Amino acid sequence: MSSHTQGHEESGATARPGPPGPSGRLRVAVLVSGGGTNLQALIDWAKQGRLEADIVCVGSDRASAYGLVRAQQAGIPTFVVSYEKYLKGPLDEPAEEALIASVDARQRILHDPDGESRRDRLRRLIAAEKEILAHLEAHGADLVCLAGFMRLLTPFFLGRFRRNDRPGVVNIHPALLPAFPGQHGYRDTYRYGCKWGGITIHFVDEGEDTGPVIAQAVYPIWDEDACEDVQQRGLHLEHIMYAQVINWIARDRVRLVPRPGGRPRVCIEDPLYREVVGSWVEAAFRTNPDVELRRT
Ligand code: GRF
């Protein structure tokens, strides 16, 4: 697993995945870039009293993200960090070279062979991440859930935002990793001609969609499906899975087990684990009534 060591070069103002709030409940920040149907599902679970965590803020890199509207309608504080400003404009306080070099040595998201332009990009990403961290700290967030957030986080952010020395950032990906990483999980699954699609929820590490897998589930893809049918069926599954995984984390049921020489394994300590996973796959068969109708 990612060992985001917190070297001395990373000290300074930062978000602290703080103690649980007065209620003792997990405080979740959700980051979105788009429509936010996953966020909506979490909000709905929370309203129904089924989410064992509080959504304390919603952040975005895009002021126009509809997810922000969903949050505001639910009375959740929002913030926007303009990556464009950091990526294109002058930097007020560029991070020091030693920090950039240390982050560059650990990161696996930027592959530009030109070290100078790679480090320039890192410097800019870190500046944006510092602003996000300040918002997370202000809201006392314990856990960050990426829900369609289209920016890659650097080891700087991941090293700063940890939960009691455990990974603090979780992502939901619309494919059965390690198949089809990247931005188009549904499209890539569909175009490949897969008979099953999948969803993966994982801790975020230094790579793109490479972190330890927390939960996965699959759904069938029928011959007559269009790509939109596949996405709709998968999203339905996403909406059930994300809340469940947050609940497992809130109940401290998620264990990251290191394995010498191999990837760490995430174990879920829930006696009902098999039933839960079974219910996901069953739900995936039941969903998409439009498709079922069309087939009769
Ligand atoms: C989801 O498919 C999620 O898996 C991926 O981005 C999409 C976000 O969708 N990371 P939404 O904004 O939650 O509707």
XYZ file of C-alpha atoms and ligand atoms in Angstrom:
310
model
C 0.000 0.000 0.000
C 0.994 3.511 -0.385
C 3.184 4.496 2.484
C 2.801 8.221 2.451
C 5.555 9.051 4.837
C 5.203 12.439 6.358
C 8.725 13.758 5.923
C 9.846 16.965 7.542
C 9.576 18.717 4.189
C 5.846 18.284 4.371
C 5.326 20.072 7.633
C 3.462 23.347 7.696
C -0.121 24.491 7.265
C -2.302 21.591 6.339
C -5.550 19.818 6.817
C -5.575 17.441 9.682
C -7.939 14.537 9.393
C -9.144 15.565 12.788
C -10.796 13.798 15.631
C -14.371 12.828 14.970
C -16.795 15.637 15.664
C -18.596 16.039 18.985
C -21.016 13.350 17.905
C -18.083 10.974 17.368
C -19.284 10.408 13.836
C -17.020 10.212 10.827
C -16.821 13.544 8.979
C -16.767 13.066 5.234
C -15.774 15.550 2.542
C -16.939 14.699 -0.978
C -15.063 16.029 -4.021
C -16.919 16.226 -7.340
C -16.351 17.642 -10.804
C -19.653 16.876 -12.472
C -23.254 15.820 -12.053
C -22.838 14.246 -8.646
C -25.284 11.342 -8.736
C -23.044 9.493 -6.278
C -23.094 12.513 -4.005
C -26.881 12.597 -4.307
C -27.084 8.940 -3.306
C -24.987 9.680 -0.199
C -27.171 12.679 0.638
C -30.276 10.511 0.259
C -28.853 7.787 2.493
C -27.963 10.452 5.055
C -31.489 11.889 4.947
C -32.889 8.417 5.500
C -30.597 7.973 8.491
C -28.745 5.135 6.759
C -25.340 6.848 6.395
C -23.262 6.390 9.540
C -21.213 9.508 8.780
C -21.803 13.207 8.254
C -21.108 14.899 4.930
C -19.445 18.054 6.221
C -18.534 19.711 2.920
C -18.506 19.237 -0.828
C -15.675 20.619 -2.936
C -15.118 20.913 -6.643
C -12.539 22.047 -9.164
C -15.375 23.438 -11.313
C -17.758 26.175 -10.230
C -20.332 24.817 -12.703
C -20.401 21.270 -11.292
C -24.014 20.327 -10.678
C -22.880 18.374 -7.640
C -22.403 21.732 -5.905
C -26.071 22.543 -6.468
C -27.074 19.185 -5.020
C -24.963 19.929 -1.932
C -26.386 23.424 -1.522
C -29.929 22.081 -1.826
C -29.111 19.700 1.005
C -27.636 22.516 3.122
C -24.074 21.208 2.885
C -21.255 23.804 2.726
C -19.410 23.890 -0.589
C -16.122 25.221 -1.905
C -14.473 25.569 -5.296
C -10.746 25.416 -5.969
C -9.921 26.687 -9.427
C -7.294 24.309 -10.808
C -7.256 26.395 -13.983
C -5.973 29.359 -11.997
C -3.150 27.313 -10.495
C -2.269 25.433 -13.675
C -2.157 28.497 -15.917
C -1.488 31.556 -13.779
C 1.480 32.763 -11.747
C 2.027 31.067 -8.382
C 2.149 33.279 -5.304
C 4.247 30.970 -3.177
C 5.681 28.099 -5.163
C 6.561 25.093 -3.023
C 10.237 24.679 -2.275
C 12.378 22.528 -4.549
C 13.118 19.857 -1.939
C 9.416 19.224 -1.458
C 8.772 19.057 -5.195
C 11.661 16.629 -5.691
C 10.430 14.388 -2.883
C 6.863 14.352 -4.222
C 8.145 13.721 -7.752
C 10.141 10.726 -6.530
C 6.979 9.123 -5.134
C 4.319 10.115 -7.622
C 3.018 7.815 -10.390
C 0.461 10.108 -12.006
C 2.624 12.328 -14.214
C 4.665 10.601 -16.893
C 6.178 13.513 -18.795
C 9.837 12.506 -19.369
C 10.840 16.180 -19.216
C 11.621 16.550 -15.508
C 11.373 20.310 -15.514
C 7.880 20.490 -16.960
C 6.800 17.570 -14.767
C 7.995 19.367 -11.641
C 6.339 22.590 -12.787
C 3.055 20.731 -13.099
C 3.543 19.179 -9.665
C 4.270 22.578 -8.152
C 0.962 23.840 -9.531
C -1.028 20.800 -8.454
C 0.388 21.112 -4.944
C -0.613 24.777 -4.786
C -4.200 23.796 -5.647
C -4.072 20.925 -3.146
C -2.955 23.265 -0.364
C -6.121 25.256 -0.915
C -8.253 22.098 -0.795
C -6.485 21.002 2.397
C -7.261 24.349 4.015
C -10.974 23.858 3.270
C -10.900 20.303 4.594
C -9.254 21.489 7.773
C -11.788 24.288 8.201
C -14.587 21.721 7.999
C -12.809 19.150 10.188
C -13.060 16.424 7.563
C -11.795 12.950 8.514
C -12.230 11.212 5.188
C -12.230 12.401 1.577
C -14.491 10.587 -0.868
C -13.821 11.258 -4.528
C -17.054 11.025 -6.493
C -16.320 11.896 -10.084
C -13.488 14.281 -9.158
C -11.502 14.593 -12.372
C -8.172 15.662 -10.884
C -5.342 13.380 -9.842
C -4.061 13.906 -6.314
C -0.323 14.013 -5.657
C 1.532 12.203 -2.842
C 1.760 15.612 -1.157
C -1.995 15.677 -0.599
C -2.204 11.987 0.244
C 0.634 12.275 2.752
C -1.054 15.192 4.465
C -4.538 13.798 4.549
C -4.468 10.548 6.448
C -6.740 9.124 9.126
C -4.664 8.138 12.122
C -1.925 6.929 9.839
C -4.353 5.168 7.542
C -5.172 6.221 4.002
C -7.623 9.110 4.083
C -8.839 9.270 0.492
C -11.250 6.867 -1.185
C -12.302 6.765 -4.835
C -15.073 5.068 -6.781
C -14.142 3.821 -10.240
C -16.586 2.583 -12.891
C -14.738 -0.589 -13.885
C -13.339 -3.750 -12.365
C -9.783 -2.620 -11.683
C -7.097 -3.269 -12.717
C -9.085 -3.463 -15.979
C -9.937 -0.140 -17.583
C -8.349 2.514 -15.371
C -8.682 6.144 -16.439
C -11.578 8.414 -17.167
C -13.821 6.202 -19.311
C -14.446 3.008 -17.383
C -17.959 2.389 -18.736
C -17.103 3.208 -22.331
C -13.944 1.101 -22.270
C -15.739 -1.857 -20.677
C -18.525 -1.648 -23.253
C -16.259 -1.210 -26.265
C -14.129 -4.149 -25.233
C -17.211 -6.358 -25.438
C -17.172 -7.464 -21.809
C -20.045 -9.638 -20.600
C -19.649 -8.270 -17.088
C -18.858 -4.779 -15.982
C -17.645 -3.851 -12.547
C -17.297 -1.146 -9.954
C -14.272 -0.682 -7.714
C -13.974 1.375 -4.554
C -10.361 1.778 -3.481
C -8.021 3.790 -1.336
C -6.152 6.342 -3.404
C -2.402 5.861 -3.663
C 0.378 7.514 -5.700
C -0.825 6.100 -9.007
C -3.945 6.514 -11.117
C -6.608 4.005 -10.014
C -3.967 1.739 -8.488
C -4.720 1.895 -4.755
C -5.749 -0.997 -2.507
C -9.188 -2.356 -3.398
C -11.812 -1.996 -0.682
C -14.851 -3.331 -2.510
C -15.831 -4.567 -5.937
C -19.043 -5.772 -7.537
C -20.106 -6.807 -11.002
C -23.157 -6.361 -13.183
C -24.184 -8.189 -16.349
C -23.903 -6.660 -19.798
C -26.490 -7.977 -22.250
C -25.982 -8.220 -25.995
C -28.635 -5.631 -26.746
C -27.239 -3.040 -24.321
C -26.104 0.367 -25.495
C -23.269 2.030 -23.632
C -25.812 4.198 -21.776
C -27.582 1.071 -20.470
C -24.293 -0.207 -19.120
C -23.570 3.103 -17.426
C -27.038 3.275 -15.931
C -26.768 -0.239 -14.503
C -23.307 0.464 -13.151
C -24.279 3.763 -11.572
C -27.147 2.089 -9.771
C -24.586 -0.233 -8.230
C -22.203 2.634 -7.414
C -24.953 4.386 -5.502
C -25.490 1.405 -3.195
C -21.829 0.506 -2.773
C -20.351 3.879 -1.849
C -22.614 4.424 1.134
C -21.984 0.883 2.364
C -18.214 1.337 2.163
C -18.410 4.630 4.049
C -20.451 2.878 6.712
C -17.816 0.147 6.991
C -15.114 2.795 7.415
C -17.244 4.684 9.940
C -17.667 1.470 11.946
C -13.915 0.796 11.713
C -14.496 -2.456 9.857
C -11.936 -1.815 7.114
C -8.459 -3.268 7.682
C -5.463 -2.684 5.463
C -3.315 -5.793 5.761
C 0.248 -5.439 4.468
C 1.681 -8.422 2.617
C 5.436 -8.729 2.374
C 6.531 -8.209 -1.194
C 2.982 -7.800 -2.454
C 0.082 -5.426 -2.579
C -1.713 -4.894 0.708
C -5.067 -6.536 1.036
C -8.092 -4.736 2.408
C -10.230 -6.916 4.660
C -13.786 -6.052 5.652
C -14.625 -7.269 9.119
C -18.353 -7.593 8.765
C -20.056 -10.904 9.506
C -22.621 -9.969 6.859
C -19.977 -9.204 4.219
C -20.927 -12.051 1.876
C -24.620 -11.230 2.128
C -23.914 -7.580 1.344
C -21.843 -8.406 -1.732
C -24.467 -10.929 -2.842
C -27.163 -8.283 -2.519
C -25.152 -5.925 -4.744
C -24.919 -8.458 -7.549
C -28.585 -9.377 -7.156
C -29.483 -5.684 -7.354
C -27.427 -5.398 -10.529
C -29.613 -8.080 -12.127
C -32.804 -6.384 -11.060
C -31.976 -2.857 -12.239
C -32.508 -1.039 -15.477
C -36.222 -1.635 -16.008
C -36.048 0.137 -19.376
C -33.709 -2.472 -20.679
C -35.812 -5.277 -19.266
C -38.910 -3.796 -20.917
C -37.214 -3.472 -24.226
C -36.261 -7.113 -24.149
C -39.869 -8.350 -23.850
C -18.915 7.747 -11.649
O -19.125 6.821 -12.691
C -17.688 7.393 -10.848
O -17.444 6.006 -10.793
C -16.591 8.060 -11.614
O -17.144 9.273 -12.042
C -18.540 9.129 -12.181
C -19.192 10.222 -11.387
O -20.561 10.246 -11.593
N -15.401 8.211 -10.811
P -21.492 11.208 -10.737
O -20.934 12.621 -10.905
O -21.446 10.745 -9.327
O -22.846 11.078 -11.365
